[in-house]
Amino acid sequence: MKLLLDTHLLLWAAGQPERLSSAARALLDDPQSELLFSAASLWGISIKRGLGRADFQVDPRLLRRGLLDNGYRELPITSEHAVSLDGLPPVHKDPFDRILVAQALVEGITLLTTDPLVAQYPGPVRAV
């Protein structure tokens, strides 16, 4: 199963695995899971780190390299993802989370999230 991780799950999987729920841990450890991360997550981390957000103090270059080295596949942002945003309901205002939802919908993959607002989107979104 292809799983796109939201930004907080990526950060926790890479640096604070104790914060992962048992459901998230089981999915990430399942050999049948194909784990993906979005360029949007690294973009968001870069911006929020630059703004001094304490929960985003990770070097995005090192995070990207570590994810790739550990078998994650990068999902680029395409124009198809961007134009599908206008079909999303106004559940969440964070543009990074919204593009993750759009990517999951367009690509037909499951978005794993820790955010209860993001979990309200229709489609392949799963709260863990």
PDB file of C-alpha atoms in Angstrom:
ATOM      1  CA  MET A   1       0.000   0.000   0.000  1.00  0.00           C
ATOM      2  CA  LYS A   2       1.351   3.456  -0.937  1.00  0.00           C
ATOM      3  CA  LEU A   3       1.380   5.825   2.031  1.00  0.00           C
ATOM      4  CA  LEU A   4       2.072   9.559   1.899  1.00  0.00           C
ATOM      5  CA  LEU A   5       3.126  10.852   5.304  1.00  0.00           C
ATOM      6  CA  ASP A   6       2.150  14.296   6.498  1.00  0.00           C
ATOM      7  CA  THR A   7       4.897  16.605   7.692  1.00  0.00           C
ATOM      8  CA  HIS A   8       4.628  15.883  11.404  1.00  0.00           C
ATOM      9  CA  LEU A   9       4.692  12.130  10.812  1.00  0.00           C
ATOM     10  CA  LEU A  10       7.835  12.560   8.720  1.00  0.00           C
ATOM     11  CA  LEU A  11       9.514  14.565  11.456  1.00  0.00           C
ATOM     12  CA  TRP A  12       8.510  12.088  14.133  1.00  0.00           C
ATOM     13  CA  ALA A  13       9.510   9.037  12.092  1.00  0.00           C
ATOM     14  CA  ALA A  14      12.921  10.582  11.407  1.00  0.00           C
ATOM     15  CA  GLY A  15      13.725  12.076  14.789  1.00  0.00           C
ATOM     16  CA  GLN A  16      11.132  11.310  17.454  1.00  0.00           C
ATOM     17  CA  PRO A  17       9.751   7.832  16.763  1.00  0.00           C
ATOM     18  CA  GLU A  18       8.421   7.626  20.324  1.00  0.00           C
ATOM     19  CA  ARG A  19       5.780  10.202  19.304  1.00  0.00           C
ATOM     20  CA  LEU A  20       4.316   7.851  16.687  1.00  0.00           C
ATOM     21  CA  SER A  21       1.096   6.075  17.578  1.00  0.00           C
ATOM     22  CA  SER A  22       1.135   2.303  17.532  1.00  0.00           C
ATOM     23  CA  ALA A  23      -1.081   2.403  14.420  1.00  0.00           C
ATOM     24  CA  ALA A  24       1.389   4.689  12.636  1.00  0.00           C
ATOM     25  CA  ARG A  25       4.333   2.572  13.700  1.00  0.00           C
ATOM     26  CA  ALA A  26       2.664  -0.616  12.442  1.00  0.00           C
ATOM     27  CA  LEU A  27       1.993   0.941   9.028  1.00  0.00           C
ATOM     28  CA  LEU A  28       5.518   2.344   8.726  1.00  0.00           C
ATOM     29  CA  ASP A  29       7.073  -0.977   9.725  1.00  0.00           C
ATOM     30  CA  ASP A  30       4.881  -3.066   7.414  1.00  0.00           C
ATOM     31  CA  PRO A  31       7.056  -4.400   4.571  1.00  0.00           C
ATOM     32  CA  GLN A  32       4.035  -4.069   2.239  1.00  0.00           C
ATOM     33  CA  SER A  33       3.938  -0.286   2.806  1.00  0.00           C
ATOM     34  CA  GLU A  34       5.566   1.943   0.214  1.00  0.00           C
ATOM     35  CA  LEU A  35       6.411   5.139   2.090  1.00  0.00           C
ATOM     36  CA  LEU A  36       6.335   8.492   0.313  1.00  0.00           C
ATOM     37  CA  PHE A  37       7.068  12.061   1.304  1.00  0.00           C
ATOM     38  CA  SER A  38       6.047  15.171  -0.549  1.00  0.00           C
ATOM     39  CA  ALA A  39       8.255  17.987  -1.726  1.00  0.00           C
ATOM     40  CA  ALA A  40       5.562  20.141  -0.059  1.00  0.00           C
ATOM     41  CA  SER A  41       6.577  18.831   3.363  1.00  0.00           C
ATOM     42  CA  LEU A  42      10.204  19.824   2.863  1.00  0.00           C
ATOM     43  CA  TRP A  43       9.089  23.184   1.497  1.00  0.00           C
ATOM     44  CA  GLY A  44       6.917  23.743   4.567  1.00  0.00           C
ATOM     45  CA  ILE A  45       9.700  22.682   6.925  1.00  0.00           C
ATOM     46  CA  SER A  46      12.116  25.081   5.224  1.00  0.00           C
ATOM     47  CA  ILE A  47       9.715  28.001   5.551  1.00  0.00           C
ATOM     48  CA  LYS A  48       8.642  27.257   9.120  1.00  0.00           C
ATOM     49  CA  ARG A  49      12.232  26.644  10.211  1.00  0.00           C
ATOM     50  CA  GLY A  50      13.167  30.027   8.750  1.00  0.00           C
ATOM     51  CA  LEU A  51      10.369  31.602  10.786  1.00  0.00           C
ATOM     52  CA  GLY A  52      11.881  30.114  13.936  1.00  0.00           C
ATOM     53  CA  ARG A  53       9.145  27.589  14.684  1.00  0.00           C
ATOM     54  CA  ALA A  54      10.458  25.355  17.463  1.00  0.00           C
ATOM     55  CA  ASP A  55       8.718  22.246  16.099  1.00  0.00           C
ATOM     56  CA  PHE A  56      10.458  22.580  12.714  1.00  0.00           C
ATOM     57  CA  GLN A  57      14.109  22.880  13.757  1.00  0.00           C
ATOM     58  CA  VAL A  58      15.511  20.226  11.450  1.00  0.00           C
ATOM     59  CA  ASP A  59      17.760  20.687   8.461  1.00  0.00           C
ATOM     60  CA  PRO A  60      15.509  19.873   5.486  1.00  0.00           C
ATOM     61  CA  ARG A  61      18.492  18.736   3.394  1.00  0.00           C
ATOM     62  CA  LEU A  62      19.516  16.185   6.015  1.00  0.00           C
ATOM     63  CA  LEU A  63      15.909  15.089   6.473  1.00  0.00           C
ATOM     64  CA  ARG A  64      15.478  14.545   2.722  1.00  0.00           C
ATOM     65  CA  ARG A  65      18.705  12.567   2.472  1.00  0.00           C
ATOM     66  CA  GLY A  66      17.759  10.447   5.488  1.00  0.00           C
ATOM     67  CA  LEU A  67      14.309   9.710   4.093  1.00  0.00           C
ATOM     68  CA  LEU A  68      15.732   8.669   0.723  1.00  0.00           C
ATOM     69  CA  ASP A  69      18.434   6.583   2.399  1.00  0.00           C
ATOM     70  CA  ASN A  70      15.738   4.788   4.407  1.00  0.00           C
ATOM     71  CA  GLY A  71      13.656   3.800   1.400  1.00  0.00           C
ATOM     72  CA  TYR A  72      11.126   6.616   1.231  1.00  0.00           C
ATOM     73  CA  ARG A  73      10.160   7.807  -2.237  1.00  0.00           C
ATOM     74  CA  GLU A  74       9.828  11.507  -3.008  1.00  0.00           C
ATOM     75  CA  LEU A  75       6.562  12.744  -4.523  1.00  0.00           C
ATOM     76  CA  PRO A  76       7.066  15.963  -6.501  1.00  0.00           C
ATOM     77  CA  ILE A  77       4.345  18.595  -6.784  1.00  0.00           C
ATOM     78  CA  THR A  78       2.796  18.723 -10.245  1.00  0.00           C
ATOM     79  CA  SER A  79       0.447  21.156 -11.923  1.00  0.00           C
ATOM     80  CA  GLU A  80      -2.264  18.477 -11.721  1.00  0.00           C
ATOM     81  CA  HIS A  81      -1.890  18.520  -7.936  1.00  0.00           C
ATOM     82  CA  ALA A  82      -2.047  22.314  -7.899  1.00  0.00           C
ATOM     83  CA  VAL A  83      -5.195  22.651 -10.002  1.00  0.00           C
ATOM     84  CA  SER A  84      -7.028  20.004  -7.992  1.00  0.00           C
ATOM     85  CA  LEU A  85      -6.858  22.281  -4.942  1.00  0.00           C
ATOM     86  CA  ASP A  86      -9.892  24.233  -6.121  1.00  0.00           C
ATOM     87  CA  GLY A  87     -12.041  21.128  -5.688  1.00  0.00           C
ATOM     88  CA  LEU A  88     -11.166  20.699  -2.014  1.00  0.00           C
ATOM     89  CA  PRO A  89     -13.617  21.845   0.646  1.00  0.00           C
ATOM     90  CA  PRO A  90     -12.349  24.647   2.929  1.00  0.00           C
ATOM     91  CA  VAL A  91     -11.648  22.318   5.849  1.00  0.00           C
ATOM     92  CA  HIS A  92      -8.092  23.498   6.488  1.00  0.00           C
ATOM     93  CA  LYS A  93      -6.260  26.699   5.580  1.00  0.00           C
ATOM     94  CA  ASP A  94      -2.664  25.443   5.708  1.00  0.00           C
ATOM     95  CA  PRO A  95      -1.495  25.367   2.066  1.00  0.00           C
ATOM     96  CA  PHE A  96       1.037  22.607   2.742  1.00  0.00           C
ATOM     97  CA  ASP A  97      -1.575  20.286   4.218  1.00  0.00           C
ATOM     98  CA  ARG A  98      -4.004  21.097   1.410  1.00  0.00           C
ATOM     99  CA  ILE A  99      -1.471  20.161  -1.282  1.00  0.00           C
ATOM    100  CA  LEU A 100      -0.787  16.869   0.533  1.00  0.00           C
ATOM    101  CA  VAL A 101      -4.507  16.076   0.382  1.00  0.00           C
ATOM    102  CA  ALA A 102      -4.609  17.025  -3.308  1.00  0.00           C
ATOM    103  CA  GLN A 103      -1.600  14.801  -4.023  1.00  0.00           C
ATOM    104  CA  ALA A 104      -3.208  11.844  -2.260  1.00  0.00           C
ATOM    105  CA  LEU A 105      -6.427  12.321  -4.237  1.00  0.00           C
ATOM    106  CA  VAL A 106      -4.736  12.732  -7.611  1.00  0.00           C
ATOM    107  CA  GLU A 107      -2.265   9.878  -7.089  1.00  0.00           C
ATOM    108  CA  GLY A 108      -4.783   7.519  -5.466  1.00  0.00           C
ATOM    109  CA  ILE A 109      -2.589   6.982  -2.412  1.00  0.00           C
ATOM    110  CA  THR A 110      -3.389   7.166   1.286  1.00  0.00           C
ATOM    111  CA  LEU A 111      -2.342  10.258   3.222  1.00  0.00           C
ATOM    112  CA  LEU A 112      -1.452   9.442   6.818  1.00  0.00           C
ATOM    113  CA  THR A 113      -1.969  12.367   9.166  1.00  0.00           C
ATOM    114  CA  THR A 114      -1.897  13.258  12.826  1.00  0.00           C
ATOM    115  CA  ASP A 115      -4.012  16.369  12.224  1.00  0.00           C
ATOM    116  CA  PRO A 116      -7.720  15.939  13.036  1.00  0.00           C
ATOM    117  CA  LEU A 117      -8.626  18.748  10.618  1.00  0.00           C
ATOM    118  CA  VAL A 118      -6.798  17.137   7.714  1.00  0.00           C
ATOM    119  CA  ALA A 119      -8.470  13.834   8.585  1.00  0.00           C
ATOM    120  CA  GLN A 120     -11.843  15.457   7.848  1.00  0.00           C
ATOM    121  CA  TYR A 121     -11.105  15.659   4.118  1.00  0.00           C
ATOM    122  CA  PRO A 122     -12.929  13.160   1.932  1.00  0.00           C
ATOM    123  CA  GLY A 123     -10.901  10.597   0.101  1.00  0.00           C
ATOM    124  CA  PRO A 124      -7.830   8.590   0.978  1.00  0.00           C
ATOM    125  CA  VAL A 125      -6.923  10.336   4.246  1.00  0.00           C
ATOM    126  CA  ARG A 126      -6.306   8.309   7.379  1.00  0.00           C
ATOM    127  CA  ALA A 127      -5.698   9.598  10.898  1.00  0.00           C
ATOM    128  CA  VAL A 128      -3.069   7.691  12.875  1.00  0.00           C
TER     129      VAL A 128
END
